[in-house]
Amino acid sequence: MSESRTAVETLRAELAVLGVHEAYEIGDDVTLSVWIGLVVSFREGLYRWREGAVKCRHLGTDPGGCAIRVARRHAELKADVPPWWDELARVLRGEAAEEYP
């Protein structure tokens, strides 16, 4: 298993402990999609997370600290879901996807 994949899996586990169960690896072994536009990747020893134009970095040796920051932002985003989200989720994923980012 590559360093990046291990780091992403560790971060995903840390996020789950904090109650963020929706995060999923998008298929490249280095990127997690956490919520609408909130994505975390690992490369060159750093977790790099972004949301739109906002970009942040966190040391790869501290997946717990990164998970806390990402989980905090995830909670903020879920508290103020964009008005277009519900309609888009229904169109793209069907009625069963209402709660899934």
Coordinates of C-alpha atoms in Angstrom, one line a residue:
M1 CA 0.0 0.0 0.0
S2 CA 1.4 3.4 -0.9
E3 CA 2.1 6.1 1.6
S4 CA -0.6 8.3 0.1
R5 CA -3.2 5.6 0.3
T6 CA -2.3 4.7 3.9
A7 CA -2.5 8.4 4.8
V8 CA -5.9 8.8 3.2
E9 CA -7.3 5.7 4.9
T10 CA -5.9 6.9 8.3
L11 CA -7.6 10.2 7.8
R12 CA -10.9 8.6 6.8
A13 CA -10.8 6.5 10.0
E14 CA -10.0 9.6 12.1
L15 CA -13.0 11.4 10.4
A16 CA -15.3 8.5 11.2
V17 CA -14.3 8.7 14.9
L18 CA -15.4 12.3 14.8
G19 CA -18.7 11.5 13.2
V20 CA -17.9 12.2 9.6
H21 CA -19.0 8.9 7.9
E22 CA -19.8 10.3 4.5
A23 CA -16.2 10.7 3.3
Y24 CA -15.2 8.4 0.5
E25 CA -12.1 7.9 -1.6
I26 CA -12.8 9.0 -5.2
G27 CA -10.7 6.3 -6.9
D28 CA -7.2 7.7 -7.2
D29 CA -6.0 6.4 -3.8
V30 CA -5.0 9.9 -2.7
T31 CA -8.2 11.9 -2.5
L32 CA -11.2 11.9 -0.1
S33 CA -14.5 13.7 -0.9
V34 CA -15.9 14.8 2.4
W35 CA -18.8 17.1 1.5
I36 CA -20.0 19.3 -1.3
G37 CA -16.8 20.7 -2.7
L38 CA -14.7 19.8 0.4
V39 CA -11.9 17.5 -0.8
V40 CA -8.8 16.3 1.0
S41 CA -5.8 14.8 -0.7
F42 CA -2.4 13.6 0.5
R43 CA 0.9 14.3 -1.3
E44 CA 4.5 15.2 -0.5
G45 CA 3.9 14.5 3.2
L46 CA 1.0 17.0 3.5
Y47 CA -2.8 16.7 3.7
R48 CA -4.1 19.3 1.4
W49 CA -7.8 20.2 1.7
R50 CA -9.7 22.6 -0.3
E51 CA -13.2 23.9 -0.7
G52 CA -13.7 26.0 -3.8
A53 CA -10.9 28.5 -4.0
V54 CA -9.9 28.1 -0.3
K55 CA -6.9 25.8 0.1
C56 CA -5.3 24.6 3.4
R57 CA -2.4 22.3 4.3
H58 CA -1.8 20.1 7.3
L59 CA 1.2 18.0 8.3
G60 CA 0.9 14.4 7.2
T61 CA 2.2 13.2 10.5
D62 CA -0.9 14.6 12.2
P63 CA -4.0 12.9 10.7
G64 CA -5.9 13.4 13.9
G65 CA -5.4 17.2 13.8
C66 CA -6.2 17.4 10.2
A67 CA -9.4 15.4 10.8
I68 CA -10.5 17.8 13.5
R69 CA -10.1 20.8 11.2
V70 CA -11.9 19.1 8.3
A71 CA -14.6 17.8 10.6
R72 CA -15.2 21.3 11.9
R73 CA -15.6 22.7 8.4
H74 CA -17.8 19.8 7.5
A75 CA -20.1 20.6 10.4
E76 CA -20.2 24.3 9.3
L77 CA -21.1 23.3 5.7
K78 CA -23.8 20.9 6.8
A79 CA -25.3 23.6 9.1
D80 CA -25.7 25.9 6.1
V81 CA -26.4 23.6 3.1
P82 CA -26.6 25.5 -0.2
P83 CA -30.1 25.9 -1.4
W84 CA -29.4 24.2 -4.7
W85 CA -28.1 21.0 -3.1
D86 CA -31.4 19.2 -2.5
E87 CA -32.5 19.6 -6.1
L88 CA -29.2 18.6 -7.5
A89 CA -29.0 15.5 -5.3
R90 CA -32.5 14.4 -6.5
V91 CA -31.6 15.0 -10.1
L92 CA -28.2 13.3 -10.0
R93 CA -28.7 10.5 -7.5
G94 CA -32.4 10.1 -7.0
E95 CA -34.6 10.4 -3.9
A96 CA -32.6 7.9 -1.9
A97 CA -29.5 10.2 -1.8
E98 CA -31.1 13.1 0.1
E99 CA -28.8 12.7 3.1
Y100 CA -25.6 11.9 1.2
P101 CA -23.2 14.6 0.1

